[in-house]
Amino acid sequence: MQQQQQQRRMFTAALLALVFILAAVSTTEAGKKEKPEKKAKKSDCGEWQWSVCVPTSGDCGLGTREGTRTGAECKQTTKTQKCKIPCNWKKQFGGE
């Protein structure tokens, strides 16, 4: 009989511990603020379209390429970017 009472106490204690843990987790989750989702800014700007890299001197080395995009509300519709043409590109096509 005493063994059954001890088992009931342990079961009750375990059950109370489980309820306490669930209540603590629930309270913690309720206290967290949900971050508002950022609204996607709609823009009519198109994707950048890039020209080929044009070397500054010779047929390889450092150069520039032009980028353009369309859109009435775009802050920037053209820009120039540095680029590099490898000097061994002719070898890939059988040249010297």
PDB file of N, CA and C in Angstrom, residues 25-83:
ATOM      1  N   VAL A  25       6.784  27.626 -20.995  1.00  0.00           N
ATOM      2  CA  VAL A  25       7.051  27.752 -22.432  1.00  0.00           C
ATOM      3  C   VAL A  25       5.970  28.604 -23.077  1.00  0.00           C
ATOM      4  N   SER A  26       4.729  28.379 -22.708  1.00  0.00           N
ATOM      5  CA  SER A  26       3.624  29.140 -23.271  1.00  0.00           C
ATOM      6  C   SER A  26       3.756  30.623 -22.939  1.00  0.00           C
ATOM      7  N   THR A  27       4.137  30.940 -21.713  1.00  0.00           N
ATOM      8  CA  THR A  27       4.309  32.332 -21.292  1.00  0.00           C
ATOM      9  C   THR A  27       5.462  32.983 -22.044  1.00  0.00           C
ATOM     10  N   THR A  28       6.534  32.254 -22.239  1.00  0.00           N
ATOM     11  CA  THR A  28       7.689  32.789 -22.954  1.00  0.00           C
ATOM     12  C   THR A  28       7.323  33.099 -24.394  1.00  0.00           C
ATOM     13  N   GLU A  29       6.609  32.205 -25.053  1.00  0.00           N
ATOM     14  CA  GLU A  29       6.201  32.421 -26.439  1.00  0.00           C
ATOM     15  C   GLU A  29       5.231  33.588 -26.551  1.00  0.00           C
ATOM     16  N   ALA A  30       4.350  33.741 -25.573  1.00  0.00           N
ATOM     17  CA  ALA A  30       3.376  34.824 -25.619  1.00  0.00           C
ATOM     18  C   ALA A  30       4.042  36.177 -25.424  1.00  0.00           C
ATOM     19  N   GLY A  31       5.169  36.209 -24.719  1.00  0.00           N
ATOM     20  CA  GLY A  31       5.861  37.460 -24.445  1.00  0.00           C
ATOM     21  C   GLY A  31       6.664  37.976 -25.621  1.00  0.00           C
ATOM     22  N   LYS A  32       6.947  37.119 -26.580  1.00  0.00           N
ATOM     23  CA  LYS A  32       7.734  37.540 -27.736  1.00  0.00           C
ATOM     24  C   LYS A  32       6.878  38.382 -28.661  1.00  0.00           C
ATOM     25  N   LYS A  33       7.454  39.460 -29.120  1.00  0.00           N
ATOM     26  CA  LYS A  33       6.739  40.307 -30.068  1.00  0.00           C
ATOM     27  C   LYS A  33       6.984  39.788 -31.468  1.00  0.00           C
ATOM     28  N   GLU A  34       5.937  39.744 -32.229  1.00  0.00           N
ATOM     29  CA  GLU A  34       6.095  39.340 -33.622  1.00  0.00           C
ATOM     30  C   GLU A  34       6.589  40.530 -34.425  1.00  0.00           C
ATOM     31  N   LYS A  35       7.593  40.288 -35.220  1.00  0.00           N
ATOM     32  CA  LYS A  35       8.129  41.348 -36.059  1.00  0.00           C
ATOM     33  C   LYS A  35       7.208  41.546 -37.253  1.00  0.00           C
ATOM     34  N   PRO A  36       6.856  42.780 -37.506  1.00  0.00           N
ATOM     35  CA  PRO A  36       6.018  43.002 -38.690  1.00  0.00           C
ATOM     36  C   PRO A  36       6.825  42.712 -39.952  1.00  0.00           C
ATOM     37  N   GLU A  37       6.173  42.097 -40.905  1.00  0.00           N
ATOM     38  CA  GLU A  37       6.861  41.776 -42.147  1.00  0.00           C
ATOM     39  C   GLU A  37       7.126  43.048 -42.931  1.00  0.00           C
ATOM     40  N   LYS A  38       8.317  43.106 -43.499  1.00  0.00           N
ATOM     41  CA  LYS A  38       8.652  44.271 -44.311  1.00  0.00           C
ATOM     42  C   LYS A  38       7.876  44.198 -45.610  1.00  0.00           C
ATOM     43  N   LYS A  39       7.273  45.306 -45.950  1.00  0.00           N
ATOM     44  CA  LYS A  39       6.544  45.343 -47.208  1.00  0.00           C
ATOM     45  C   LYS A  39       7.545  45.473 -48.345  1.00  0.00           C
ATOM     46  N   ALA A  40       7.344  44.672 -49.334  1.00  0.00           N
ATOM     47  CA  ALA A  40       8.233  44.730 -50.490  1.00  0.00           C
ATOM     48  C   ALA A  40       7.989  46.036 -51.234  1.00  0.00           C
ATOM     49  N   LYS A  41       9.061  46.758 -51.433  1.00  0.00           N
ATOM     50  CA  LYS A  41       8.955  48.027 -52.136  1.00  0.00           C
ATOM     51  C   LYS A  41       8.809  47.738 -53.625  1.00  0.00           C
ATOM     52  N   LYS A  42       7.709  48.164 -54.158  1.00  0.00           N
ATOM     53  CA  LYS A  42       7.474  47.933 -55.580  1.00  0.00           C
ATOM     54  C   LYS A  42       8.229  48.980 -56.382  1.00  0.00           C
ATOM     55  N   SER A  43       8.952  48.507 -57.341  1.00  0.00           N
ATOM     56  CA  SER A  43       9.753  49.395 -58.165  1.00  0.00           C
ATOM     57  C   SER A  43       9.562  49.003 -59.625  1.00  0.00           C
ATOM     58  N   ASP A  44       9.583  50.000 -60.468  1.00  0.00           N
ATOM     59  CA  ASP A  44       9.464  49.703 -61.893  1.00  0.00           C
ATOM     60  C   ASP A  44      10.833  49.616 -62.553  1.00  0.00           C
ATOM     61  N   CYS A  45      11.887  49.627 -61.753  1.00  0.00           N
ATOM     62  CA  CYS A  45      13.237  49.536 -62.304  1.00  0.00           C
ATOM     63  C   CYS A  45      13.482  48.130 -62.845  1.00  0.00           C
ATOM     64  N   GLY A  46      14.012  48.067 -64.027  1.00  0.00           N
ATOM     65  CA  GLY A  46      14.328  46.777 -64.628  1.00  0.00           C
ATOM     66  C   GLY A  46      15.673  46.258 -64.144  1.00  0.00           C
ATOM     67  N   GLU A  47      16.021  45.072 -64.592  1.00  0.00           N
ATOM     68  CA  GLU A  47      17.312  44.472 -64.261  1.00  0.00           C
ATOM     69  C   GLU A  47      18.423  45.187 -65.029  1.00  0.00           C
ATOM     70  N   TRP A  48      19.620  45.184 -64.468  1.00  0.00           N
ATOM     71  CA  TRP A  48      20.768  45.783 -65.155  1.00  0.00           C
ATOM     72  C   TRP A  48      21.130  44.952 -66.373  1.00  0.00           C
ATOM     73  N   GLN A  49      21.359  45.615 -67.482  1.00  0.00           N
ATOM     74  CA  GLN A  49      21.833  44.986 -68.719  1.00  0.00           C
ATOM     75  C   GLN A  49      23.251  45.494 -68.953  1.00  0.00           C
ATOM     76  N   TRP A  50      24.218  44.576 -69.028  1.00  0.00           N
ATOM     77  CA  TRP A  50      25.626  44.965 -69.116  1.00  0.00           C
ATOM     78  C   TRP A  50      26.181  44.739 -70.508  1.00  0.00           C
ATOM     79  N   SER A  51      27.021  45.685 -70.938  1.00  0.00           N
ATOM     80  CA  SER A  51      27.731  45.530 -72.211  1.00  0.00           C
ATOM     81  C   SER A  51      28.949  44.642 -71.977  1.00  0.00           C
ATOM     82  N   VAL A  52      29.629  44.310 -73.059  1.00  0.00           N
ATOM     83  CA  VAL A  52      30.858  43.526 -72.926  1.00  0.00           C
ATOM     84  C   VAL A  52      31.959  44.404 -72.345  1.00  0.00           C
ATOM     85  N   CYS A  53      32.932  43.768 -71.754  1.00  0.00           N
ATOM     86  CA  CYS A  53      34.070  44.484 -71.169  1.00  0.00           C
ATOM     87  C   CYS A  53      34.970  44.995 -72.302  1.00  0.00           C
ATOM     88  N   VAL A  54      35.259  46.290 -72.256  1.00  0.00           N
ATOM     89  CA  VAL A  54      36.117  46.907 -73.273  1.00  0.00           C
ATOM     90  C   VAL A  54      37.419  47.318 -72.582  1.00  0.00           C
ATOM     91  N   PRO A  55      38.570  46.736 -73.020  1.00  0.00           N
ATOM     92  CA  PRO A  55      39.837  47.083 -72.375  1.00  0.00           C
ATOM     93  C   PRO A  55      40.227  48.536 -72.645  1.00  0.00           C
ATOM     94  N   THR A  56      40.893  49.145 -71.665  1.00  0.00           N
ATOM     95  CA  THR A  56      41.296  50.543 -71.820  1.00  0.00           C
ATOM     96  C   THR A  56      42.427  50.686 -72.835  1.00  0.00           C
ATOM     97  N   SER A  57      43.326  49.689 -72.885  1.00  0.00           N
ATOM     98  CA  SER A  57      44.391  49.731 -73.894  1.00  0.00           C
ATOM     99  C   SER A  57      44.714  48.304 -74.323  1.00  0.00           C
ATOM    100  N   GLY A  58      44.986  48.117 -75.587  1.00  0.00           N
ATOM    101  CA  GLY A  58      45.298  46.782 -76.102  1.00  0.00           C
ATOM    102  C   GLY A  58      44.046  45.937 -76.212  1.00  0.00           C
ATOM    103  N   ASP A  59      44.240  44.600 -76.133  1.00  0.00           N
ATOM    104  CA  ASP A  59      43.083  43.722 -76.246  1.00  0.00           C
ATOM    105  C   ASP A  59      42.863  42.874 -74.985  1.00  0.00           C
ATOM    106  N   CYS A  60      43.556  43.228 -73.883  1.00  0.00           N
ATOM    107  CA  CYS A  60      43.324  42.528 -72.618  1.00  0.00           C
ATOM    108  C   CYS A  60      43.714  43.449 -71.459  1.00  0.00           C
ATOM    109  N   GLY A  61      43.438  42.988 -70.271  1.00  0.00           N
ATOM    110  CA  GLY A  61      43.758  43.776 -69.078  1.00  0.00           C
ATOM    111  C   GLY A  61      42.534  44.493 -68.537  1.00  0.00           C
ATOM    112  N   LEU A  62      42.800  45.570 -67.781  1.00  0.00           N
ATOM    113  CA  LEU A  62      41.713  46.316 -67.173  1.00  0.00           C
ATOM    114  C   LEU A  62      40.886  47.067 -68.200  1.00  0.00           C
ATOM    115  N   GLY A  63      39.585  47.164 -67.912  1.00  0.00           N
ATOM    116  CA  GLY A  63      38.692  47.867 -68.814  1.00  0.00           C
ATOM    117  C   GLY A  63      37.439  48.298 -68.087  1.00  0.00           C
ATOM    118  N   THR A  64      36.441  48.668 -68.846  1.00  0.00           N
ATOM    119  CA  THR A  64      35.160  49.078 -68.267  1.00  0.00           C
ATOM    120  C   THR A  64      34.017  48.480 -69.072  1.00  0.00           C
ATOM    121  N   ARG A  65      32.844  48.434 -68.422  1.00  0.00           N
ATOM    122  CA  ARG A  65      31.632  48.031 -69.121  1.00  0.00           C
ATOM    123  C   ARG A  65      30.478  48.900 -68.629  1.00  0.00           C
ATOM    124  N   GLU A  66      29.537  49.122 -69.507  1.00  0.00           N
ATOM    125  CA  GLU A  66      28.405  50.009 -69.218  1.00  0.00           C
ATOM    126  C   GLU A  66      27.183  49.179 -68.840  1.00  0.00           C
ATOM    127  N   GLY A  67      26.463  49.675 -67.836  1.00  0.00           N
ATOM    128  CA  GLY A  67      25.224  49.030 -67.430  1.00  0.00           C
ATOM    129  C   GLY A  67      24.066  50.002 -67.565  1.00  0.00           C
ATOM    130  N   THR A  68      22.930  49.509 -68.048  1.00  0.00           N
ATOM    131  CA  THR A  68      21.740  50.343 -68.176  1.00  0.00           C
ATOM    132  C   THR A  68      20.533  49.569 -67.666  1.00  0.00           C
ATOM    133  N   ARG A  69      19.527  50.329 -67.206  1.00  0.00           N
ATOM    134  CA  ARG A  69      18.238  49.745 -66.848  1.00  0.00           C
ATOM    135  C   ARG A  69      17.153  50.785 -67.073  1.00  0.00           C
ATOM    136  N   THR A  70      15.946  50.327 -67.222  1.00  0.00           N
ATOM    137  CA  THR A  70      14.848  51.233 -67.526  1.00  0.00           C
ATOM    138  C   THR A  70      13.937  51.383 -66.320  1.00  0.00           C
ATOM    139  N   GLY A  71      13.198  52.470 -66.300  1.00  0.00           N
ATOM    140  CA  GLY A  71      12.242  52.714 -65.226  1.00  0.00           C
ATOM    141  C   GLY A  71      12.147  54.190 -64.923  1.00  0.00           C
ATOM    142  N   ALA A  72      10.920  54.692 -64.794  1.00  0.00           N
ATOM    143  CA  ALA A  72      10.713  56.125 -64.557  1.00  0.00           C
ATOM    144  C   ALA A  72      11.157  56.555 -63.168  1.00  0.00           C
ATOM    145  N   GLU A  73      11.029  55.673 -62.169  1.00  0.00           N
ATOM    146  CA  GLU A  73      11.363  56.052 -60.805  1.00  0.00           C
ATOM    147  C   GLU A  73      12.753  55.586 -60.362  1.00  0.00           C
ATOM    148  N   CYS A  74      13.560  55.095 -61.267  1.00  0.00           N
ATOM    149  CA  CYS A  74      14.901  54.638 -60.922  1.00  0.00           C
ATOM    150  C   CYS A  74      15.803  55.832 -60.610  1.00  0.00           C
ATOM    151  N   LYS A  75      16.548  55.717 -59.537  1.00  0.00           N
ATOM    152  CA  LYS A  75      17.491  56.783 -59.202  1.00  0.00           C
ATOM    153  C   LYS A  75      18.674  56.765 -60.160  1.00  0.00           C
ATOM    154  N   GLN A  76      19.046  55.586 -60.584  1.00  0.00           N
ATOM    155  CA  GLN A  76      20.207  55.453 -61.461  1.00  0.00           C
ATOM    156  C   GLN A  76      19.831  54.530 -62.613  1.00  0.00           C
ATOM    157  N   THR A  77      19.989  55.030 -63.841  1.00  0.00           N
ATOM    158  CA  THR A  77      19.648  54.205 -64.999  1.00  0.00           C
ATOM    159  C   THR A  77      20.874  53.790 -65.805  1.00  0.00           C
ATOM    160  N   THR A  78      22.012  54.409 -65.566  1.00  0.00           N
ATOM    161  CA  THR A  78      23.265  53.992 -66.218  1.00  0.00           C
ATOM    162  C   THR A  78      24.391  54.016 -65.200  1.00  0.00           C
ATOM    163  N   LYS A  79      25.336  53.108 -65.370  1.00  0.00           N
ATOM    164  CA  LYS A  79      26.544  53.147 -64.553  1.00  0.00           C
ATOM    165  C   LYS A  79      27.658  52.407 -65.262  1.00  0.00           C
ATOM    166  N   THR A  80      28.867  52.743 -64.866  1.00  0.00           N
ATOM    167  CA  THR A  80      30.060  52.134 -65.445  1.00  0.00           C
ATOM    168  C   THR A  80      30.730  51.298 -64.369  1.00  0.00           C
ATOM    169  N   GLN A  81      31.216  50.125 -64.757  1.00  0.00           N
ATOM    170  CA  GLN A  81      31.842  49.212 -63.814  1.00  0.00           C
ATOM    171  C   GLN A  81      33.197  48.772 -64.361  1.00  0.00           C
ATOM    172  N   LYS A  82      34.181  48.649 -63.474  1.00  0.00           N
ATOM    173  CA  LYS A  82      35.490  48.154 -63.898  1.00  0.00           C
ATOM    174  C   LYS A  82      35.383  46.654 -64.158  1.00  0.00           C
ATOM    175  N   CYS A  83      36.182  46.181 -65.107  1.00  0.00           N
ATOM    176  CA  CYS A  83      36.211  44.756 -65.427  1.00  0.00           C
ATOM    177  C   CYS A  83      37.621  44.402 -65.895  1.00  0.00           C
TER     178      CYS A  83
END
